[in-house]
mmCIF file of C-alpha atoms in Angstrom:
data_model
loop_
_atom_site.group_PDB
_atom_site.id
_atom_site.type_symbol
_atom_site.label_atom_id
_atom_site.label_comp_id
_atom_site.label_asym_id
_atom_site.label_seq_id
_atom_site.Cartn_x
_atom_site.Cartn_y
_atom_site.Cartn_z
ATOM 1 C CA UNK A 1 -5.494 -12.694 -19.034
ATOM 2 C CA UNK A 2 -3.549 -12.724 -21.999
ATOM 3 C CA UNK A 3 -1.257 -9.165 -22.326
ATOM 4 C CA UNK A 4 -2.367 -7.059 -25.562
ATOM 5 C CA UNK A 5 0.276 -6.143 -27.972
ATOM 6 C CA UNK A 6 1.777 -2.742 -28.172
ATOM 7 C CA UNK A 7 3.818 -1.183 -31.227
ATOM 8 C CA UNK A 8 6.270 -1.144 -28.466
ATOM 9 C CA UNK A 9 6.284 -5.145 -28.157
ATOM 10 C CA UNK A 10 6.772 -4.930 -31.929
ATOM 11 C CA UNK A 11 9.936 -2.759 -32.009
ATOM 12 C CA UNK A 12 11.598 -4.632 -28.928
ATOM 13 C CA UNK A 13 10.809 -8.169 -31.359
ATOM 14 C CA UNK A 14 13.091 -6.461 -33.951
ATOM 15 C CA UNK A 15 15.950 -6.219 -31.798
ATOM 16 C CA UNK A 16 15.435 -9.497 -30.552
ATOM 17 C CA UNK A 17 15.253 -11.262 -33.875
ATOM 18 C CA UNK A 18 18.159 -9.201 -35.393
ATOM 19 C CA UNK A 19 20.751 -11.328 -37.240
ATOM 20 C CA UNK A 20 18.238 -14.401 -36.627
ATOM 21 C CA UNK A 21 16.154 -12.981 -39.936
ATOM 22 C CA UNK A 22 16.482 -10.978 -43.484
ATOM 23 C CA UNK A 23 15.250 -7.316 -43.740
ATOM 24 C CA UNK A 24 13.724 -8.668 -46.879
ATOM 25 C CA UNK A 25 13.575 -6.183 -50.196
ATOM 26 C CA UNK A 26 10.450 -4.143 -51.386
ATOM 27 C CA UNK A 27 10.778 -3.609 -55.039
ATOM 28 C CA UNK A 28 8.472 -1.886 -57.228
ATOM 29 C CA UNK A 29 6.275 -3.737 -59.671
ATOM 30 C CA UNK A 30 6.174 -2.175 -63.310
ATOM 31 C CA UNK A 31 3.938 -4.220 -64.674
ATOM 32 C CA UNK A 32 0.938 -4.199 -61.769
ATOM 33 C CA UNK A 33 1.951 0.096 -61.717
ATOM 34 C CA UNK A 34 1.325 0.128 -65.031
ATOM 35 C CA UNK A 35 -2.113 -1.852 -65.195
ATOM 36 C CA UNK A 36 -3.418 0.166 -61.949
ATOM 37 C CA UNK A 37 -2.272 3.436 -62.479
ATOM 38 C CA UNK A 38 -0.685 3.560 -58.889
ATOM 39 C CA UNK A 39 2.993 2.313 -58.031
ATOM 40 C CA UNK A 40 2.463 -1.106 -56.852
ATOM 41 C CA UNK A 41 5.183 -2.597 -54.281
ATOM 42 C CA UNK A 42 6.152 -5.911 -53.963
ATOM 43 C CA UNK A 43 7.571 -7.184 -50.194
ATOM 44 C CA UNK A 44 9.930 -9.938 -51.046
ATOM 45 C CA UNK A 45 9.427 -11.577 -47.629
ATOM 46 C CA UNK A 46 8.979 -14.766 -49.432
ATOM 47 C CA UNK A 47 12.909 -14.841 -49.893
ATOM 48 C CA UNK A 48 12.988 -15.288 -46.099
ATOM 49 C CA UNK A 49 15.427 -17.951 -44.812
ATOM 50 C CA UNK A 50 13.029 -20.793 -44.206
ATOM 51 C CA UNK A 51 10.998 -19.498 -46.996
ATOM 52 C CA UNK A 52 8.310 -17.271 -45.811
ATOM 53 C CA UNK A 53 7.201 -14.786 -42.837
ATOM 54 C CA UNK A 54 6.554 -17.551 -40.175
ATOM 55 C CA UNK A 55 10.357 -16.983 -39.132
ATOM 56 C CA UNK A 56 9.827 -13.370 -37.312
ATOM 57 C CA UNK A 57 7.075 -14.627 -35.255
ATOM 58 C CA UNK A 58 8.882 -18.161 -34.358
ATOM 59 C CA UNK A 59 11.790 -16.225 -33.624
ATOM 60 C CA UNK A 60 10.983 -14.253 -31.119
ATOM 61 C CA UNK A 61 8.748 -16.511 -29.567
ATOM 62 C CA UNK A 62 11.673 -18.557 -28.918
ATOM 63 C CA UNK A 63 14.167 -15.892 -27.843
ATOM 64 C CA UNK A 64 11.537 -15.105 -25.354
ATOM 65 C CA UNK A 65 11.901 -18.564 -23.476
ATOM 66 C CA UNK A 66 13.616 -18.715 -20.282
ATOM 67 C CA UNK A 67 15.821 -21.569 -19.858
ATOM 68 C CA UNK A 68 13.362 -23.681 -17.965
ATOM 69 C CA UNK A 69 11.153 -23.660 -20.740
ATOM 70 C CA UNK A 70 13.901 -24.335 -23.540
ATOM 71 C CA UNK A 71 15.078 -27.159 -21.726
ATOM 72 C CA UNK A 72 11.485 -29.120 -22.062
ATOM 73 C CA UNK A 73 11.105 -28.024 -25.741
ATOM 74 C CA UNK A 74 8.225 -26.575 -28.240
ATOM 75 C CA UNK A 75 5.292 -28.058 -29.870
ATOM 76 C CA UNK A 76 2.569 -25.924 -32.121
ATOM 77 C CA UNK A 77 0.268 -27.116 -34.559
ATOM 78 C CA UNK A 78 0.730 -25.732 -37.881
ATOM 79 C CA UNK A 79 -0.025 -25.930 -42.035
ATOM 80 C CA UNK A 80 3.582 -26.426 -42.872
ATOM 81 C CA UNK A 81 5.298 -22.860 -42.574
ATOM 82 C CA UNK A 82 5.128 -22.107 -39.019
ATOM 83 C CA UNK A 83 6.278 -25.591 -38.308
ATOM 84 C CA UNK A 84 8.895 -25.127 -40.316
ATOM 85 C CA UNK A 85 10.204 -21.735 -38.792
ATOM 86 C CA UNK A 86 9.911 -23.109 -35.111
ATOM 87 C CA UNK A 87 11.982 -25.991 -36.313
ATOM 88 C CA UNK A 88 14.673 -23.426 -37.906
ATOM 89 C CA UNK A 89 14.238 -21.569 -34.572
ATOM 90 C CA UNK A 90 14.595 -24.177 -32.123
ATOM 91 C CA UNK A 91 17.492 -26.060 -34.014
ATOM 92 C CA UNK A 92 19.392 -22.962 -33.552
ATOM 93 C CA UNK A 93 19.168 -23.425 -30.069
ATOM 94 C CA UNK A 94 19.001 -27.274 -29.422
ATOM 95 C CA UNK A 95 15.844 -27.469 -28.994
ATOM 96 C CA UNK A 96 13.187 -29.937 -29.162
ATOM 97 C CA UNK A 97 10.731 -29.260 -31.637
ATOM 98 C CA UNK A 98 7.318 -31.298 -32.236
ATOM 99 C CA UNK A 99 5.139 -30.548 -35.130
ATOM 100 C CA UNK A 100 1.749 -31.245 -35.478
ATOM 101 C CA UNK A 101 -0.233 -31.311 -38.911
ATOM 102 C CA UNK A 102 -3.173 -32.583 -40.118
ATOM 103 C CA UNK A 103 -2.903 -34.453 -43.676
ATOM 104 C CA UNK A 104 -4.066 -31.635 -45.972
ATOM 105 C CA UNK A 105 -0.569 -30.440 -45.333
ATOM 106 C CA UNK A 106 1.576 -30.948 -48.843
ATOM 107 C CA UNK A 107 4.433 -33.440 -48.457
ATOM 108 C CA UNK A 108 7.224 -30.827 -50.035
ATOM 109 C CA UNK A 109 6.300 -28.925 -46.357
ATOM 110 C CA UNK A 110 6.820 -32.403 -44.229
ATOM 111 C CA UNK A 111 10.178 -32.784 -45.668
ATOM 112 C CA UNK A 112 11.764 -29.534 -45.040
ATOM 113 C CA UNK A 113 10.330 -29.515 -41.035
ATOM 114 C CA UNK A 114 12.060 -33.090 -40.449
ATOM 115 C CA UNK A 115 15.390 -32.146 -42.716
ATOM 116 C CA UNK A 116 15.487 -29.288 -39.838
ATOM 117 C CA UNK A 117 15.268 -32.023 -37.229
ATOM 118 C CA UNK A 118 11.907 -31.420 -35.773
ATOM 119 C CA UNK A 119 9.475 -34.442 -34.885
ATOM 120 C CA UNK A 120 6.767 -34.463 -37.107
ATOM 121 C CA UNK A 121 2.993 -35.800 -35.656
ATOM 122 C CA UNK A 122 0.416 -36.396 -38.479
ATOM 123 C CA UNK A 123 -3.278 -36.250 -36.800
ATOM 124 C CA UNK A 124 -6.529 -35.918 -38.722
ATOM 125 C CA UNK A 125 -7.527 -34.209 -41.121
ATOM 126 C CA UNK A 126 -8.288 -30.392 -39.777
ATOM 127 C CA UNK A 127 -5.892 -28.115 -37.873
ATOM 128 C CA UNK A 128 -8.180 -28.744 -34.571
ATOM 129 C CA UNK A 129 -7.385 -32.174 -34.663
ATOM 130 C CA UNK A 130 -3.581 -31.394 -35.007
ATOM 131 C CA UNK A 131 -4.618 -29.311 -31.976
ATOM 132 C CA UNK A 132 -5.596 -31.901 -29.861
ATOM 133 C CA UNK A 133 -2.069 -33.695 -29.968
ATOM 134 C CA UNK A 134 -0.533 -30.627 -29.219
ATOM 135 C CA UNK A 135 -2.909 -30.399 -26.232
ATOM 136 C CA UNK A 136 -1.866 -33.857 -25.445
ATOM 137 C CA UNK A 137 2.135 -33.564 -25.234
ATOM 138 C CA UNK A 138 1.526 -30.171 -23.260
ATOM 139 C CA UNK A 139 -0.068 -32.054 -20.745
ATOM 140 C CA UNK A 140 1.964 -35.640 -20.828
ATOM 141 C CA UNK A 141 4.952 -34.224 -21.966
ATOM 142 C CA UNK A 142 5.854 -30.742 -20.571
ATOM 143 C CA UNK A 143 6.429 -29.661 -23.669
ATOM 144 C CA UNK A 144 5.884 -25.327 -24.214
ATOM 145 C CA UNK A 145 3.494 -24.489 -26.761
ATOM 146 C CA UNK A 146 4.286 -21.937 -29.228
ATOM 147 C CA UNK A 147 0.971 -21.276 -31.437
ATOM 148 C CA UNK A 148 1.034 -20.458 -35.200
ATOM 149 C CA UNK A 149 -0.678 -16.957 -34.742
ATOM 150 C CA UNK A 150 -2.908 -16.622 -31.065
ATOM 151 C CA UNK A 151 0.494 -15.526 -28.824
ATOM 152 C CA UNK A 152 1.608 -12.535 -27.995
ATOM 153 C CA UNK A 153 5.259 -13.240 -29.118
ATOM 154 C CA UNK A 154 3.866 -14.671 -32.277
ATOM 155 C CA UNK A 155 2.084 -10.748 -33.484
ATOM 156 C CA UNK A 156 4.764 -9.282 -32.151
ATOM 157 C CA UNK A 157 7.434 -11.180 -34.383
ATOM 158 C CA UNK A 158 5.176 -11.107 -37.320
ATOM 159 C CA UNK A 159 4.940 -7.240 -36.577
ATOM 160 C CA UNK A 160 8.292 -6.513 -37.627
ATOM 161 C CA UNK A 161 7.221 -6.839 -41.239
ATOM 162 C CA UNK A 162 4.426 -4.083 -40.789
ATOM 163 C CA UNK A 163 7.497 -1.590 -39.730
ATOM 164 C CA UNK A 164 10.042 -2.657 -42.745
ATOM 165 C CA UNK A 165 6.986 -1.563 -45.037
ATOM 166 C CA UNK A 166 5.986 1.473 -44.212
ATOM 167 C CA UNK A 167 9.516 2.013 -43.560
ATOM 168 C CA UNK A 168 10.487 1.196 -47.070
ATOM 169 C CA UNK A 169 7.262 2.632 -48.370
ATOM 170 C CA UNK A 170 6.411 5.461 -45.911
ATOM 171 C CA UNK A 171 3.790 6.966 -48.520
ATOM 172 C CA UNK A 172 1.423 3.677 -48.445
ATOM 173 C CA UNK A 173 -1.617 4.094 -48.918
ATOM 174 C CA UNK A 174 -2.780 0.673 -48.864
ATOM 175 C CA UNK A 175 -1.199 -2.857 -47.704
ATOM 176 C CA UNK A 176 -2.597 -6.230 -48.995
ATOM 177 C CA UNK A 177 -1.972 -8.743 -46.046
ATOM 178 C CA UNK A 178 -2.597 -12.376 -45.825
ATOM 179 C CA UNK A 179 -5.277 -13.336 -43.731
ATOM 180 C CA UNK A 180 -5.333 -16.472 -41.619
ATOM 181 C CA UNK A 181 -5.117 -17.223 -37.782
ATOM 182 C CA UNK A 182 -4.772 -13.485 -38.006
ATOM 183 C CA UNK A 183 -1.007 -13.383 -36.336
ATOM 184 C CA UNK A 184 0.053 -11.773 -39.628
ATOM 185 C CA UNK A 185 -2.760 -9.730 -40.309
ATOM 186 C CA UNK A 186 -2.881 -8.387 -36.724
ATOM 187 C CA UNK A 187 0.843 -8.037 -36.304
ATOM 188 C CA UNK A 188 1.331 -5.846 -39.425
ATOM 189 C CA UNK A 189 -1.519 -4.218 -39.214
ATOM 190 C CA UNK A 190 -0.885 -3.313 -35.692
ATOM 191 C CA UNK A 191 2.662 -1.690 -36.583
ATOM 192 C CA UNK A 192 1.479 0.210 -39.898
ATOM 193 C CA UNK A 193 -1.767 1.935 -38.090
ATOM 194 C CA UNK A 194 1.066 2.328 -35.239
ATOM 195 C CA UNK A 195 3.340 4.198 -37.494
ATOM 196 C CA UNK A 196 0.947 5.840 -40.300
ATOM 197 C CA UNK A 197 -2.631 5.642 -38.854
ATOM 198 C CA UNK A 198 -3.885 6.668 -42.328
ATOM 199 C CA UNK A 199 -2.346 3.670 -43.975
ATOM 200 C CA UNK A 200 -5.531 1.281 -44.854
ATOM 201 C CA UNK A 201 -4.664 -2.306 -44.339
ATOM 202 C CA UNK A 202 -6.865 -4.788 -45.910
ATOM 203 C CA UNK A 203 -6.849 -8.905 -44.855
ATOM 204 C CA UNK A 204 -6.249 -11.203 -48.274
ATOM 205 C CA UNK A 205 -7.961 -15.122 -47.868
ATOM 206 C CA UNK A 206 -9.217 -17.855 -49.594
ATOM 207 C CA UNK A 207 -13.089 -17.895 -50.352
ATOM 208 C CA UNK A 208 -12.855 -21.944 -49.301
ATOM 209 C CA UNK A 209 -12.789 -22.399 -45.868
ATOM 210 C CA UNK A 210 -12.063 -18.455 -44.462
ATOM 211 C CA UNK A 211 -11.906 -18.646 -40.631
ATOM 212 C CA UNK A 212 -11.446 -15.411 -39.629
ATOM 213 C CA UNK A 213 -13.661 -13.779 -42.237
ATOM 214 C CA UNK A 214 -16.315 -16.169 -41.115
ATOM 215 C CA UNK A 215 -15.681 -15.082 -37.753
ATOM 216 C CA UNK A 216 -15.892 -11.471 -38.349
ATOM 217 C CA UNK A 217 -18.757 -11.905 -40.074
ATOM 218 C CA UNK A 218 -20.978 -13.605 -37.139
ATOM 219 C CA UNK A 219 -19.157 -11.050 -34.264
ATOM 220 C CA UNK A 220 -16.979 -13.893 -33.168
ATOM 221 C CA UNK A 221 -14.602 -17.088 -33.134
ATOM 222 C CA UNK A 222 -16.932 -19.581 -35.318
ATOM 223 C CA UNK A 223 -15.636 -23.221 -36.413
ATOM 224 C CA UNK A 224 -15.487 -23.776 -40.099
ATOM 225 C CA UNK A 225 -14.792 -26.618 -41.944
ATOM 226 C CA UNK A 226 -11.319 -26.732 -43.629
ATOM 227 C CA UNK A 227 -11.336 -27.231 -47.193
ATOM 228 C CA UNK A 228 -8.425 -28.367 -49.527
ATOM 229 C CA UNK A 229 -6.843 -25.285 -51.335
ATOM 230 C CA UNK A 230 -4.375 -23.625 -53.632
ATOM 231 C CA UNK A 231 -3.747 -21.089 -50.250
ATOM 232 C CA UNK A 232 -3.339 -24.159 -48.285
ATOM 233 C CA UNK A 233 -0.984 -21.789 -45.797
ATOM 234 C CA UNK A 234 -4.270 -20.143 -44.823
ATOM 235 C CA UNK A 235 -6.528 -22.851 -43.627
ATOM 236 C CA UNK A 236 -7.194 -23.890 -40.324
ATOM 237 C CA UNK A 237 -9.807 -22.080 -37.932
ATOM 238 C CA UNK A 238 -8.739 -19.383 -35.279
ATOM 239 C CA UNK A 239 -9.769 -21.256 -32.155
ATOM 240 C CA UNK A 240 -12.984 -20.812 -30.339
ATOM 241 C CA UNK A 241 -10.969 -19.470 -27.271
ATOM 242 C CA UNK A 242 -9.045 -17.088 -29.504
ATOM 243 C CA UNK A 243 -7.386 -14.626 -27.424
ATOM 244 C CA UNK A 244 -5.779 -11.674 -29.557
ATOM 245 C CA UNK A 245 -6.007 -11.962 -32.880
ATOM 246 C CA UNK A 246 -9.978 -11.973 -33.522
ATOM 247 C CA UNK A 247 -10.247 -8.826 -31.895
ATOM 248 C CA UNK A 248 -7.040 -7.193 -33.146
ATOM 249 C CA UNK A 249 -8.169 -8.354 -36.553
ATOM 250 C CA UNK A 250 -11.909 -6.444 -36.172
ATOM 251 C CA UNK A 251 -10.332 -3.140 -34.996
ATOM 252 C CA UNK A 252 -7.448 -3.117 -36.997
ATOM 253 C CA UNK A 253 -8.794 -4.105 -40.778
ATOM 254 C CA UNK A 254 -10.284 -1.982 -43.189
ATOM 255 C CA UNK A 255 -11.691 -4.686 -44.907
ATOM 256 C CA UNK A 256 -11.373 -8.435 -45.825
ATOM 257 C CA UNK A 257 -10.552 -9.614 -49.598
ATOM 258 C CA UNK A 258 -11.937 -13.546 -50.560
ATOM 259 C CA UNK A 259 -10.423 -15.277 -53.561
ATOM 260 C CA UNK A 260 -11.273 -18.290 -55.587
ATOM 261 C CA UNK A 261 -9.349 -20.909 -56.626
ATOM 262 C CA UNK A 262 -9.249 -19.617 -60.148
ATOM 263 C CA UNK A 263 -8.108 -16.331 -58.907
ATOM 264 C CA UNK A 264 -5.031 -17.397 -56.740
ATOM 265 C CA UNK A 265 -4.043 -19.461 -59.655
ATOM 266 C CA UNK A 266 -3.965 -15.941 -61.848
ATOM 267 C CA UNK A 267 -1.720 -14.820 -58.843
ATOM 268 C CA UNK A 268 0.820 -17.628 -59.411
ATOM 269 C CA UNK A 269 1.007 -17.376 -62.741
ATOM 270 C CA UNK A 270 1.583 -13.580 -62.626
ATOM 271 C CA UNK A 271 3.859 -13.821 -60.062
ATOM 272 C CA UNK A 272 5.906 -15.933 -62.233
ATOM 273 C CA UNK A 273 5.719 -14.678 -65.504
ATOM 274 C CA UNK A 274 5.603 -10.946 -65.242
ATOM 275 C CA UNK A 275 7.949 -10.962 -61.778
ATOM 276 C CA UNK A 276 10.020 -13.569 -62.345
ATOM 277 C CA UNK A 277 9.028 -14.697 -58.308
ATOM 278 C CA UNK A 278 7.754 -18.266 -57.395
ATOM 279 C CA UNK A 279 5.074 -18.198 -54.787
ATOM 280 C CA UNK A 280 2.986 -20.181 -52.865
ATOM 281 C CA UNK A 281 -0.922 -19.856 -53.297
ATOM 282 C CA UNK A 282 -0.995 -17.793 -49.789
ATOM 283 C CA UNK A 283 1.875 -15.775 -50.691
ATOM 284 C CA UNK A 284 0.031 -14.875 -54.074
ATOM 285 C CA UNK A 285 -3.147 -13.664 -52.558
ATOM 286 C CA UNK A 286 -2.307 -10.108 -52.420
ATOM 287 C CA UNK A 287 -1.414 -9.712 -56.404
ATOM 288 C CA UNK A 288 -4.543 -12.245 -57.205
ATOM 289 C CA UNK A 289 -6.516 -9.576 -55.465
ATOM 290 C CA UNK A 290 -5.337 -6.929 -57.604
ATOM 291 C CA UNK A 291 -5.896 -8.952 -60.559
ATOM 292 C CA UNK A 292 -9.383 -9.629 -59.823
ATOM 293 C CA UNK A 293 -10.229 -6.000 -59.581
ATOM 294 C CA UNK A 294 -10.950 -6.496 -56.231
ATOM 295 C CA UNK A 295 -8.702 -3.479 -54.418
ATOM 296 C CA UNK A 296 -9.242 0.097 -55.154
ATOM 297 C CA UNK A 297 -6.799 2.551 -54.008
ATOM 298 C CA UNK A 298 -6.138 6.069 -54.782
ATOM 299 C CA UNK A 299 -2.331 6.029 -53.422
ATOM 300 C CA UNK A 300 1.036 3.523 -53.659
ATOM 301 C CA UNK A 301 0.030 0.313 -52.614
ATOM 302 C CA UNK A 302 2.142 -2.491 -50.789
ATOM 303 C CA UNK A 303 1.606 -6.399 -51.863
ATOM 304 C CA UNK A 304 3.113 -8.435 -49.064
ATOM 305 C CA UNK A 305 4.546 -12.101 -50.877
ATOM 306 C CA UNK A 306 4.670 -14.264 -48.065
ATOM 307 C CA UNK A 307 6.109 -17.007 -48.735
ATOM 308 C CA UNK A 308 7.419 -18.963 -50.876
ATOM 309 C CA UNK A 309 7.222 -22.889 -50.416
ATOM 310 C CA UNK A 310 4.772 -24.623 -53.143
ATOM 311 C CA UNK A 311 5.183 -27.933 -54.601
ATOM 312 C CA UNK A 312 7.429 -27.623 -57.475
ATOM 313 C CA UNK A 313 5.369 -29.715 -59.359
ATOM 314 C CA UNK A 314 2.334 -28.242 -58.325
ATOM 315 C CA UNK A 315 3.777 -24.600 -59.516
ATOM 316 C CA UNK A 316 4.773 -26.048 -62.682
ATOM 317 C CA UNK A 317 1.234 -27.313 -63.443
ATOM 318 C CA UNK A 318 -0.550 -23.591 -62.484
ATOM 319 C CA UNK A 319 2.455 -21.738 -64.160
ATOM 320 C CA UNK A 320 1.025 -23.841 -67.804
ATOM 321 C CA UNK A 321 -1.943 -22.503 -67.312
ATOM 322 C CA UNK A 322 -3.942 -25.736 -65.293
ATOM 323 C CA UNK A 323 -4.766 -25.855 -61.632
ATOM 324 C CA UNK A 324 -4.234 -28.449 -59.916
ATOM 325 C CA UNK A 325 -6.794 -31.136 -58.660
ATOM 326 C CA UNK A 326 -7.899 -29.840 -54.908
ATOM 327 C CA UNK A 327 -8.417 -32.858 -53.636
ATOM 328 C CA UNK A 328 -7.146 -34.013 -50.195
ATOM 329 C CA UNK A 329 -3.973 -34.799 -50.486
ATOM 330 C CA UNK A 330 -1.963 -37.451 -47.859
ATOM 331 C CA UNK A 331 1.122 -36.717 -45.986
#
C-alpha cells in the first residue's frame, strides 16, 4: 500500500532539494489588484531552472534513490516538463534517463529533454500509450519509474511550493493551482491547508480533456480522451489505478476552475503585456481564471505561474492577438 503524504514528508523534501532548486519570487500584481479589488500575487515559479515546477518533485524523487536503483536508471512518461526536470535531475547525477511522450507533445519540449541527455521514446498519441512503454522498459529493462504526479516523492517535492507561498503570503486567502495528474494540486494544497487550514485552494484546468475534474465528478479515476490544447502541460489522464492524488485532490480542493481555449489565450496575452512574464498555456491558467470572472475571493489571493516553456512562435502568435490552430501536432 502506497504511504500517504504528510506536511512532514513535505518539509523533509525541502531540505533535500536545497541548492538543487530556486526559492522562486512572489511579486505583487498591480494591474490584476487593481481590476479585483484584492492584492493579487504572482508566484514566479515559472523562472525555475528547467523552466517550470516539475523540478521540486523530480528532485526529490531522485535524491530519494538508493544506489541500487540509480545505478539501473529512471523512466516516466510525461507532457514535456516533467521529462524535462527528471532529465535535469538525473544528469546531475549520471543517470540514465528515458522519456516517454506521446506526439501531442510540442517539439520546443523534445529538444530541451534530449539537449539534457535523456533518451527520448515517442509512442502514440495519448499519455496511456506513452505509459505502456514505460511499463515495458520497467519490466525488460530494470529501469525505476519515477511518475509525473501519482508518487509519493513526486507531492512531496511539488509540496515545497505550497510552503514558499503561504510563507511569502501568510495572509492568503485563496491560491489558484494548476490542475493535472493532481501531483501539484495535491502537493500544494496539502502544505497550505497544513500550514493555514483556512487558506482555500482551488484546482485551475483546461475545459478540453480535464482528467481529474472528470474524475471527481463521477467519484473516481475515469479515462478521458486527450485533446490537443493551449494547456498542453495539463493533459493526460490520472491512471485508473491512481493511488494518491485522486483522493488527496477530493479532500483537499475547494473547488475546480475549467477554461477554454479562448480564455487561456487571454491569460497569455495578459501575462505578457501587463506583467511583462512569458508563460506557457498551463502556467497561465490561474490569471485566465481571474480574467474570466471565474474566482471570487474576499482576501489576497496567490496565482501560481508554473511554468514557463511555450513555443516561441506559438507565444508570438497568441501575444498578436490569434490562437493558434489546435490541431495535433507531430513530434
Amino acid at each position: 500500500m502506497t504511504r500517504a503524504v504528510a506536511l512532514a514528508d513535505i518539509r523533509t523534501a525541502r531540505e533535500r532539494i536545497a541548492g538543487k532548486v530556486e526559492r522562486t519570487p512572489t511579486v505583487l500584481s498591480h494591474s490584476l489588484s487593481e481590476q479585483f479589488g484584492v492584492p493579487v500575487h504572482l508566484k514566479l515559479e515559472h523562472r525555475q531552472t528547467t523552466g517550470s515546477f516539475k523540478l521540486r518533485g523530480a528532485s526529490n524523487a531522485v535524491a530519494s534513490l538508493n544506489a541500487e536503483q540509480k545505478a539501473r536508471g529512471v523512466v516516466a512518461a510525461s507532457t514535456g516538463n516533467h521529462g524535462r526536470a527528471l532529465a535535469h535531475a538525473a544528469k546531475l547525477e549520471g543517470m540514465r534517463a528515458v522519456i516517454c511522450m506521446s506526439r501531442l507533445v510540442p517539439g520546443n519540449k523534445l529538444d530541451e529533454i534530449r539537449r539534457l541527455g535523456a533518451e527520448v521514446r515517442i509512442v502514440g498519441d495519448s499519455q496511456d500509450d506513452a505509459q505502456q512503454e514505460v511499463d515495458r522498459l520497467v519490466a525488460q529493462e530494470g529501469l525505476v519509474m519515477l511518475p509525473p504526479f501519482d508518487h509519493p516523492d513526486i507531492i512531496a517535492g511539488q509540496g515545497t511550493l505550497g510552503l514558499e507561498m503561504i510563507e511569502q503570503v501568510p495572509d492568503a486567502a485563496l491560491v489558484l493551482v494548476q490542475l493535472s495528474g493532481g501531483g501539484l494540486a495535491s502537493g500544494v494544497a496539502k502544505a497550505i491547508k497544513g500550514v493555514s487550514p483556512r487558506t482555500k485552494v482551488s484546482g485551475v484546468s483546461m475545459a478540453r480533456g480535464a482528467a481529474m475534474k472528470a474524475s471527481l465528478d463521477a467519484g473516481q479515476p475515469v479515462l478521458v480522451e486527450e485533446l490537443p490544447t493551449l494547456a498542453d502541460s495539463l493533459g493526460g489522464g490520472i491512471g485508473l489505478d491512481n493511488r494518491l492524488t485522486f483522493a488527496m485532490c477530493r479532500d483537499l480542493l475547494d473547488d475546480v476552475i475549467l477554461l477554454s481555449e479562448d480564455e487561456i489565450a487571454a491569460g497569455i496575452r495578459h501575462a505578457y503585456a501587463q506583467e511583462r512574464e512569458i508563460v506557457e498555456g498551463a502556467g497561465a491558467v490561474g490569471i485566465a481564471a481571474l480574467l474570466a470572472g471565474k474566482v471570487r475571493s474576499d482576501g489576497p489571493v496567490v496565482v501560481l505561474l508554473s511554468g514557463r516553456n511555450i513555443d516561441m512562435d506559438a507565444h508570438r502568435t497568441i501575444v498578436c492577438g490569434v490562437a493558434p490552430s489546435l490541431k495535433e501536432r507531430a513530434a
